[in-house]
Amino acid sequence: MGSPFASSHSARDPTGPPPTRATKMSLANEAVCQILRKLEKEERVGIVLFDDQVSLLQPLREVGTVDVDALGERVLEVKPCGGTNMAAGLTAGIQQLQEASPDLEKRIIFLTDAQPNQGGGQAALLELTTRAAEQGIYTTFIGVGLDFDSGLTDAIAKVPGGNYFSVHSAKQIQEILVDEFNYFVTPLIFDVEVALDDPCFEIACTRGSPDADLTTGTALRMRTLCASALEPRGVKGGLVLVKLRRTGEAGWQGGLRIRYRTHDGREVVEAQAVNLGERFAALGEEGFETPDVRKGVALCSFVDAATGYLENRGADGAQGRLEGFKAWLEQEAEALGDGQLLDEVDNVKRLLAVSGDAPGR
């Protein structure tokens, strides 16, 4: 990393999986050790441990003044005990970073293997995270052997500088905390909005953008935009799908309006010209500009079809509609040569296999 970076790393205690497998605690400990190896000598590191109490394993210090190998050995010796007072652990991490120079980029990497069960729960966590962000202290939550519930992840995504990951194996620790470390700790801009600015089209619906506002033409709202890794297929990242509806004569030179806030609080508004009518004509009503977009549409369609079937599988024609969707999804999977879509075809087959249990039958 090129610029100063202060980090507080928190590890806590697992519930104890079978002894023949890596425990959650050992995964968390290894994750912290991997992070330690990524830090430059001029950067800062502090480590807070928490269960139902808090202890400071390593005060915030320059990495160059710390015996990293010895610290790593101490990390690997951390054992599980106590409850899960995340708020207390997060508070201690924030206090460490509040004492650091205001010129440093500051981030807490918060590792946990459980949902909070003490200290005010999720509400307290989110309040602390939001207040810390106002001071330029950002937080990354990492669930070790844990998938956070959707309410928490949605809330984290709305906190400036906040993000989250789940790791279930040593391989995922390598991918996220080593290969992609510099990306997820580096917020580029905040409060990003992308809106359609074309009188000939309107947004019919979106996928992958829960905060879109169709009434204003806002297709995407994102509290934080971080850098992403470059792969052979392109830049790694998520996909936001926007379905447009033609409202006038195509061909007008419209485009997109992009608004965001920089690190120093400066508001920026940019416009990018895009001839939507020309693109519509070239692709056709069912055209796809890239294979990734086509796959994204197929996956969204799978979610819609599966949800609709589960909600109405006792209704007349529900099974027939799902059978028809299965055939379409198989065609898309074969056209794209995509194994993941074939997995979803298998999931559809499983849904159809239990159709005899549908209510009313």
CSV table of C-alpha atoms in Angstrom, one decimal:
chain,number,residue,atom,x,y,z
A,1,MET,CA,0.0,0.0,0.0
A,2,GLY,CA,1.3,3.4,-0.9
A,3,SER,CA,-0.2,5.6,1.8
A,4,PRO,CA,-0.2,5.5,5.6
A,5,PHE,CA,-2.8,3.1,6.9
A,6,ALA,CA,-3.8,2.6,10.5
A,7,SER,CA,-5.6,-0.6,11.3
A,8,SER,CA,-7.2,-2.2,14.3
A,9,HIS,CA,-7.7,-6.0,14.0
A,10,SER,CA,-10.2,-7.8,16.3
A,11,ALA,CA,-10.4,-11.6,16.7
A,12,ARG,CA,-12.8,-13.4,18.9
A,13,ASP,CA,-14.0,-16.8,20.0
A,14,PRO,CA,-15.7,-19.6,18.0
A,15,THR,CA,-18.2,-22.2,18.9
A,16,GLY,CA,-16.0,-25.2,18.3
A,17,PRO,CA,-16.4,-27.2,15.1
A,18,PRO,CA,-15.3,-30.9,14.8
A,19,PRO,CA,-11.6,-31.3,15.8
A,20,THR,CA,-10.7,-32.8,12.4
A,21,ARG,CA,-11.5,-29.5,10.7
A,22,ALA,CA,-9.9,-26.1,11.0
A,23,THR,CA,-11.8,-24.3,13.8
A,24,LYS,CA,-13.3,-20.9,13.4
A,25,MET,CA,-10.8,-19.5,15.9
A,26,SER,CA,-7.9,-20.9,14.0
A,27,LEU,CA,-9.3,-19.4,10.7
A,28,ALA,CA,-9.6,-16.0,12.5
A,29,ASN,CA,-6.1,-16.2,13.9
A,30,GLU,CA,-4.7,-17.1,10.5
A,31,ALA,CA,-6.6,-14.2,8.9
A,32,VAL,CA,-5.0,-11.8,11.4
A,33,CYS,CA,-1.6,-13.2,10.6
A,34,GLN,CA,-2.2,-12.8,6.9
A,35,ILE,CA,-3.1,-9.2,7.4
A,36,LEU,CA,0.0,-8.6,9.5
A,37,ARG,CA,2.2,-9.8,6.6
A,38,LYS,CA,0.5,-7.3,4.2
A,39,LEU,CA,1.3,-4.2,6.2
A,40,GLU,CA,4.2,-1.9,5.4
A,41,LYS,CA,6.7,-0.7,8.0
A,42,GLU,CA,5.4,2.8,8.1
A,43,GLU,CA,1.8,1.7,8.7
A,44,ARG,CA,0.2,1.2,12.1
A,45,VAL,CA,-1.4,-1.9,13.6
A,46,GLY,CA,-3.3,-2.6,16.8
A,47,ILE,CA,-5.1,-5.8,17.9
A,48,VAL,CA,-8.1,-5.9,20.2
A,49,LEU,CA,-9.4,-9.2,21.6
A,50,PHE,CA,-13.0,-9.5,22.9
A,51,ASP,CA,-15.5,-12.0,24.2
A,52,ASP,CA,-17.6,-10.8,27.1
A,53,GLN,CA,-14.7,-8.6,28.1
A,54,VAL,CA,-12.0,-6.7,26.1
A,55,SER,CA,-8.2,-6.9,26.2
A,56,LEU,CA,-5.5,-5.2,24.2
A,57,LEU,CA,-3.1,-7.7,22.6
A,58,GLN,CA,-1.2,-5.0,20.7
A,59,PRO,CA,-1.4,-1.2,21.2
A,60,LEU,CA,-1.5,0.8,18.0
A,61,ARG,CA,2.2,1.1,16.8
A,62,GLU,CA,4.2,1.5,13.6
A,63,VAL,CA,4.7,-1.9,12.1
A,64,GLY,CA,8.4,-1.2,11.8
A,65,THR,CA,8.7,-1.0,15.6
A,66,VAL,CA,6.8,-4.3,16.1
A,67,ASP,CA,8.2,-7.8,16.1
A,68,VAL,CA,5.6,-9.1,13.6
A,69,ASP,CA,6.7,-12.7,13.8
A,70,ALA,CA,6.4,-12.7,17.6
A,71,LEU,CA,3.1,-10.9,17.4
A,72,GLY,CA,1.9,-13.5,14.9
A,73,GLU,CA,2.8,-16.3,17.4
A,74,ARG,CA,0.8,-14.6,20.1
A,75,VAL,CA,-2.2,-14.3,17.8
A,76,LEU,CA,-2.0,-18.0,17.0
A,77,GLU,CA,-2.2,-18.8,20.7
A,78,VAL,CA,-5.6,-16.9,21.2
A,79,LYS,CA,-8.2,-19.4,22.4
A,80,PRO,CA,-12.0,-19.3,22.5
A,81,CYS,CA,-13.8,-18.2,25.7
A,82,GLY,CA,-16.7,-16.1,26.9
A,83,GLY,CA,-19.6,-14.4,25.0
A,84,THR,CA,-19.8,-12.0,22.1
A,85,ASN,CA,-19.8,-8.4,23.2
A,86,MET,CA,-19.0,-6.9,19.8
A,87,ALA,CA,-19.8,-3.4,20.8
A,88,ALA,CA,-17.2,-3.4,23.5
A,89,GLY,CA,-14.6,-4.7,21.0
A,90,LEU,CA,-15.5,-2.2,18.4
A,91,THR,CA,-15.4,0.6,20.9
A,92,ALA,CA,-11.9,-0.3,22.0
A,93,GLY,CA,-10.7,-0.4,18.4
A,94,ILE,CA,-12.2,3.0,17.7
A,95,GLN,CA,-10.5,4.4,20.7
A,96,GLN,CA,-7.1,3.1,19.5
A,97,LEU,CA,-7.6,4.8,16.1
A,98,GLN,CA,-8.9,8.1,17.6
A,99,GLU,CA,-5.4,8.6,19.1
A,100,ALA,CA,-3.7,8.2,15.6
A,101,SER,CA,-2.7,11.1,13.4
A,102,PRO,CA,-5.7,12.6,11.4
A,103,ASP,CA,-3.5,12.4,8.3
A,104,LEU,CA,-3.7,8.6,8.3
A,105,GLU,CA,-6.3,6.4,6.5
A,106,LYS,CA,-7.9,4.5,9.3
A,107,ARG,CA,-9.8,1.2,9.2
A,108,ILE,CA,-11.0,-1.4,11.7
A,109,ILE,CA,-11.0,-5.0,10.4
A,110,PHE,CA,-13.5,-6.6,12.6
A,111,LEU,CA,-13.4,-10.4,12.7
A,112,THR,CA,-16.2,-12.4,14.3
A,113,ASP,CA,-17.5,-16.0,14.3
A,114,ALA,CA,-21.0,-15.2,15.7
A,115,GLN,CA,-23.8,-12.8,15.7
A,116,PRO,CA,-23.7,-10.3,18.7
A,117,ASN,CA,-25.3,-11.6,21.9
A,118,GLN,CA,-24.2,-8.9,24.3
A,119,GLY,CA,-23.7,-5.1,24.4
A,120,GLY,CA,-26.8,-4.0,22.5
A,121,GLY,CA,-26.6,-6.2,19.4
A,122,GLN,CA,-26.7,-5.0,15.8
A,123,ALA,CA,-28.2,-1.6,16.6
A,124,ALA,CA,-25.2,-0.7,18.9
A,125,LEU,CA,-22.7,-2.0,16.3
A,126,LEU,CA,-24.2,0.1,13.5
A,127,GLU,CA,-24.4,3.2,15.7
A,128,LEU,CA,-20.7,2.9,16.6
A,129,THR,CA,-19.7,2.2,13.0
A,130,THR,CA,-21.6,5.2,11.7
A,131,ARG,CA,-20.2,7.6,14.3
A,132,ALA,CA,-16.7,6.2,13.6
A,133,ALA,CA,-17.1,6.9,9.9
A,134,GLU,CA,-17.9,10.5,10.6
A,135,GLN,CA,-14.4,10.7,12.1
A,136,GLY,CA,-12.8,9.1,9.1
A,137,ILE,CA,-12.6,5.6,10.8
A,138,TYR,CA,-14.0,3.0,8.5
A,139,THR,CA,-15.0,-0.6,9.3
A,140,THR,CA,-14.7,-3.9,7.5
A,141,PHE,CA,-16.7,-6.8,9.0
A,142,ILE,CA,-15.4,-10.3,8.3
A,143,GLY,CA,-17.6,-13.3,9.3
A,144,VAL,CA,-15.4,-16.3,10.0
A,145,GLY,CA,-17.4,-19.4,9.2
A,146,LEU,CA,-20.5,-17.1,9.4
A,147,ASP,CA,-22.9,-15.6,6.9
A,148,PHE,CA,-24.2,-12.3,8.3
A,149,ASP,CA,-28.0,-11.9,8.2
A,150,SER,CA,-29.3,-9.7,5.5
A,151,GLY,CA,-30.5,-6.9,7.8
A,152,LEU,CA,-27.0,-6.4,9.1
A,153,THR,CA,-25.3,-6.5,5.7
A,154,ASP,CA,-27.8,-4.1,4.2
A,155,ALA,CA,-27.1,-1.7,7.1
A,156,ILE,CA,-23.3,-2.0,6.8
A,157,ALA,CA,-23.4,-1.2,3.1
A,158,LYS,CA,-25.1,2.1,3.9
A,159,VAL,CA,-22.4,3.2,6.3
A,160,PRO,CA,-19.7,5.3,4.5
A,161,GLY,CA,-16.5,3.3,4.0
A,162,GLY,CA,-18.2,0.1,5.4
A,163,ASN,CA,-18.0,-3.3,3.8
A,164,TYR,CA,-18.3,-7.0,4.8
A,165,PHE,CA,-17.1,-10.4,3.8
A,166,SER,CA,-17.7,-14.0,4.9
A,167,VAL,CA,-14.8,-16.5,4.9
A,168,HIS,CA,-15.3,-20.3,5.3
A,169,SER,CA,-11.9,-21.6,4.4
A,170,ALA,CA,-8.2,-20.9,4.3
A,171,LYS,CA,-8.5,-20.4,0.5
A,172,GLN,CA,-11.1,-17.6,1.0
A,173,ILE,CA,-8.8,-15.9,3.5
A,174,GLN,CA,-6.0,-16.0,1.0
A,175,GLU,CA,-8.3,-14.5,-1.7
A,176,ILE,CA,-9.9,-11.8,0.3
A,177,LEU,CA,-7.3,-10.8,3.0
A,178,VAL,CA,-4.2,-11.2,0.9
A,179,ASP,CA,-4.9,-11.0,-2.8
A,180,GLU,CA,-7.6,-8.3,-2.6
A,181,PHE,CA,-6.6,-6.6,0.7
A,182,ASN,CA,-5.5,-3.3,-0.8
A,183,TYR,CA,-8.7,-3.0,-2.7
A,184,PHE,CA,-11.3,-3.4,0.0
A,185,VAL,CA,-9.5,-1.1,2.5
A,186,THR,CA,-9.3,1.7,-0.1
A,187,PRO,CA,-12.5,3.7,-0.5
A,188,LEU,CA,-12.3,5.9,-3.6
A,189,ILE,CA,-15.4,8.0,-3.4
A,190,PHE,CA,-18.6,8.2,-1.4
A,191,ASP,CA,-22.4,8.8,-1.8
A,192,VAL,CA,-22.4,7.7,-5.5
A,193,GLU,CA,-25.5,8.2,-7.5
A,194,VAL,CA,-26.0,7.3,-11.2
A,195,ALA,CA,-29.1,8.6,-12.8
A,196,LEU,CA,-30.6,8.3,-16.3
A,197,ASP,CA,-30.8,11.6,-18.2
A,198,ASP,CA,-32.7,10.8,-21.4
A,199,PRO,CA,-36.3,11.9,-22.1
A,200,CYS,CA,-36.8,9.0,-24.6
A,201,PHE,CA,-36.3,6.3,-21.9
A,202,GLU,CA,-37.3,5.6,-18.3
A,203,ILE,CA,-36.2,3.0,-15.8
A,204,ALA,CA,-38.7,0.1,-15.6
A,205,CYS,CA,-36.9,-1.8,-12.9
A,206,THR,CA,-33.4,-2.6,-11.4
A,207,ARG,CA,-31.6,-5.6,-9.9
A,208,GLY,CA,-28.7,-5.3,-7.6
A,209,SER,CA,-29.5,-1.8,-6.6
A,210,PRO,CA,-31.9,-1.8,-3.6
A,211,ASP,CA,-31.7,2.0,-3.2
A,212,ALA,CA,-32.6,2.9,-6.7
A,213,ASP,CA,-35.3,5.6,-7.1
A,214,LEU,CA,-37.3,5.1,-10.3
A,215,THR,CA,-39.3,8.3,-9.8
A,216,THR,CA,-36.2,10.4,-10.2
A,217,GLY,CA,-34.4,8.1,-12.7
A,218,THR,CA,-31.7,7.1,-10.1
A,219,ALA,CA,-30.5,3.7,-11.1
A,220,LEU,CA,-27.8,3.3,-8.5
A,221,ARG,CA,-27.0,4.6,-5.0
A,222,MET,CA,-23.8,3.5,-3.3
A,223,ARG,CA,-22.5,4.9,-0.1
A,224,THR,CA,-18.9,3.7,-0.8
A,225,LEU,CA,-17.0,2.8,-4.0
A,226,CYS,CA,-13.7,0.9,-3.5
A,227,ALA,CA,-11.1,-0.2,-6.0
A,228,SER,CA,-11.5,-3.6,-7.6
A,229,ALA,CA,-9.1,-6.2,-8.8
A,230,LEU,CA,-8.4,-6.5,-12.6
A,231,GLU,CA,-8.9,-10.1,-13.9
A,232,PRO,CA,-8.5,-11.5,-17.4
A,233,ARG,CA,-12.3,-11.0,-18.1
A,234,GLY,CA,-12.2,-7.4,-16.8
A,235,VAL,CA,-12.6,-5.5,-13.5
A,236,LYS,CA,-13.9,-7.8,-10.7
A,237,GLY,CA,-17.1,-6.5,-9.1
A,238,GLY,CA,-20.8,-6.8,-8.8
A,239,LEU,CA,-23.4,-6.3,-11.5
A,240,VAL,CA,-26.3,-3.8,-11.5
A,241,LEU,CA,-29.0,-4.5,-14.1
A,242,VAL,CA,-31.3,-1.7,-15.2
A,243,LYS,CA,-34.3,-2.4,-17.5
A,244,LEU,CA,-35.3,0.6,-19.7
A,245,ARG,CA,-38.6,1.4,-21.2
A,246,ARG,CA,-38.9,3.5,-24.4
A,247,THR,CA,-41.1,6.5,-23.9
A,248,GLY,CA,-40.3,8.5,-27.0
A,249,GLU,CA,-38.6,8.4,-30.4
A,250,ALA,CA,-35.2,6.7,-30.0
A,251,GLY,CA,-32.1,8.4,-31.2
A,252,TRP,CA,-31.8,11.5,-28.9
A,253,GLN,CA,-28.3,11.9,-27.5
A,254,GLY,CA,-29.0,11.5,-23.8
A,255,GLY,CA,-26.8,9.8,-21.2
A,256,LEU,CA,-26.1,9.3,-17.5
A,257,ARG,CA,-25.6,11.8,-14.7
A,258,ILE,CA,-23.1,10.8,-12.0
A,259,ARG,CA,-22.8,12.4,-8.7
A,260,TYR,CA,-20.3,11.6,-5.9
A,261,ARG,CA,-18.4,13.0,-2.9
A,262,THR,CA,-14.6,12.9,-2.5
A,263,HIS,CA,-12.6,12.2,0.6
A,264,ASP,CA,-12.3,15.9,1.4
A,265,GLY,CA,-16.1,16.4,1.1
A,266,ARG,CA,-16.1,17.9,-2.3
A,267,GLU,CA,-19.3,17.3,-4.3
A,268,VAL,CA,-18.7,16.3,-8.0
A,269,VAL,CA,-21.3,16.0,-10.8
A,270,GLU,CA,-20.4,14.6,-14.1
A,271,ALA,CA,-22.3,13.7,-17.3
A,272,GLN,CA,-21.6,10.9,-19.8
A,273,ALA,CA,-23.2,10.9,-23.2
A,274,VAL,CA,-24.7,7.6,-24.2
A,275,ASN,CA,-26.8,7.2,-27.3
A,276,LEU,CA,-29.3,4.8,-25.8
A,277,GLY,CA,-31.5,4.7,-28.9
A,278,GLU,CA,-28.6,3.7,-31.0
A,279,ARG,CA,-27.7,0.9,-28.6
A,280,PHE,CA,-31.3,-0.3,-28.4
A,281,ALA,CA,-31.4,-0.5,-32.2
A,282,ALA,CA,-28.1,-2.5,-32.4
A,283,LEU,CA,-29.0,-5.0,-29.7
A,284,GLY,CA,-32.7,-5.4,-30.3
A,285,GLU,CA,-35.4,-5.9,-27.6
A,286,GLU,CA,-33.8,-9.1,-26.2
A,287,GLY,CA,-30.1,-8.3,-27.0
A,288,PHE,CA,-27.2,-8.5,-24.5
A,289,GLU,CA,-24.2,-6.3,-24.8
A,290,THR,CA,-21.9,-8.8,-22.9
A,291,PRO,CA,-22.1,-12.4,-21.7
A,292,ASP,CA,-21.9,-11.1,-18.1
A,293,VAL,CA,-25.1,-9.1,-18.6
A,294,ARG,CA,-26.8,-12.1,-20.1
A,295,LYS,CA,-25.8,-14.3,-17.2
A,296,GLY,CA,-26.9,-11.6,-14.7
A,297,VAL,CA,-30.3,-11.6,-16.3
A,298,ALA,CA,-30.5,-15.4,-16.1
A,299,LEU,CA,-29.6,-15.4,-12.4
A,300,CYS,CA,-32.1,-12.7,-11.6
A,301,SER,CA,-34.8,-14.6,-13.6
A,302,PHE,CA,-33.9,-17.7,-11.6
A,303,VAL,CA,-34.5,-15.8,-8.3
A,304,ASP,CA,-37.8,-14.4,-9.5
A,305,ALA,CA,-39.0,-17.8,-10.8
A,306,ALA,CA,-38.0,-19.7,-7.7
A,307,THR,CA,-39.5,-17.1,-5.4
A,308,GLY,CA,-42.7,-17.0,-7.4
A,309,TYR,CA,-43.0,-20.8,-7.4
A,310,LEU,CA,-42.5,-21.2,-3.7
A,311,GLU,CA,-45.1,-18.5,-3.0
A,312,ASN,CA,-47.7,-20.0,-5.4
A,313,ARG,CA,-46.7,-23.7,-5.9
A,314,GLY,CA,-50.2,-24.8,-5.0
A,315,ALA,CA,-51.8,-22.6,-7.7
A,316,ASP,CA,-52.9,-24.0,-11.1
A,317,GLY,CA,-50.2,-23.8,-13.7
A,318,ALA,CA,-47.3,-23.1,-11.2
A,319,GLN,CA,-45.5,-26.3,-12.0
A,320,GLY,CA,-45.9,-25.9,-15.7
A,321,ARG,CA,-44.5,-22.3,-15.6
A,322,LEU,CA,-41.5,-23.6,-13.7
A,323,GLU,CA,-41.0,-26.4,-16.1
A,324,GLY,CA,-40.9,-23.9,-19.0
A,325,PHE,CA,-38.5,-21.7,-17.1
A,326,LYS,CA,-36.2,-24.7,-16.5
A,327,ALA,CA,-36.1,-25.3,-20.3
A,328,TRP,CA,-35.2,-21.7,-20.9
A,329,LEU,CA,-32.5,-21.7,-18.2
A,330,GLU,CA,-30.9,-24.8,-19.7
A,331,GLN,CA,-30.7,-23.1,-23.1
A,332,GLU,CA,-29.1,-20.0,-21.5
A,333,ALA,CA,-26.6,-22.2,-19.6
A,334,GLU,CA,-25.6,-24.1,-22.8
A,335,ALA,CA,-25.4,-20.9,-24.8
A,336,LEU,CA,-23.0,-19.3,-22.3
A,337,GLY,CA,-21.2,-22.5,-21.4
A,338,ASP,CA,-21.6,-21.6,-17.8
A,339,GLY,CA,-21.5,-24.3,-15.1
A,340,GLN,CA,-23.0,-22.0,-12.4
A,341,LEU,CA,-26.2,-21.7,-14.4
A,342,LEU,CA,-26.3,-25.5,-14.8
A,343,ASP,CA,-26.2,-25.7,-11.0
A,344,GLU,CA,-29.2,-23.4,-10.9
A,345,VAL,CA,-31.0,-25.7,-13.4
A,346,ASP,CA,-30.4,-28.5,-10.9
A,347,ASN,CA,-31.9,-26.4,-8.1
A,348,VAL,CA,-35.0,-25.9,-10.3
A,349,LYS,CA,-35.2,-29.6,-10.7
A,350,ARG,CA,-35.1,-30.0,-7.0
A,351,LEU,CA,-38.0,-27.6,-6.6
A,352,LEU,CA,-40.0,-29.5,-9.1
A,353,ALA,CA,-39.2,-32.8,-7.4
A,354,VAL,CA,-41.0,-31.6,-4.2
A,355,SER,CA,-44.0,-30.3,-6.0
A,356,GLY,CA,-46.1,-33.1,-4.6
A,357,ASP,CA,-45.9,-31.5,-1.2
A,358,ALA,CA,-47.5,-28.2,-2.5
A,359,PRO,CA,-50.3,-26.9,-0.4
A,360,GLY,CA,-53.8,-27.9,-1.6
A,361,ARG,CA,-52.5,-31.1,-3.4
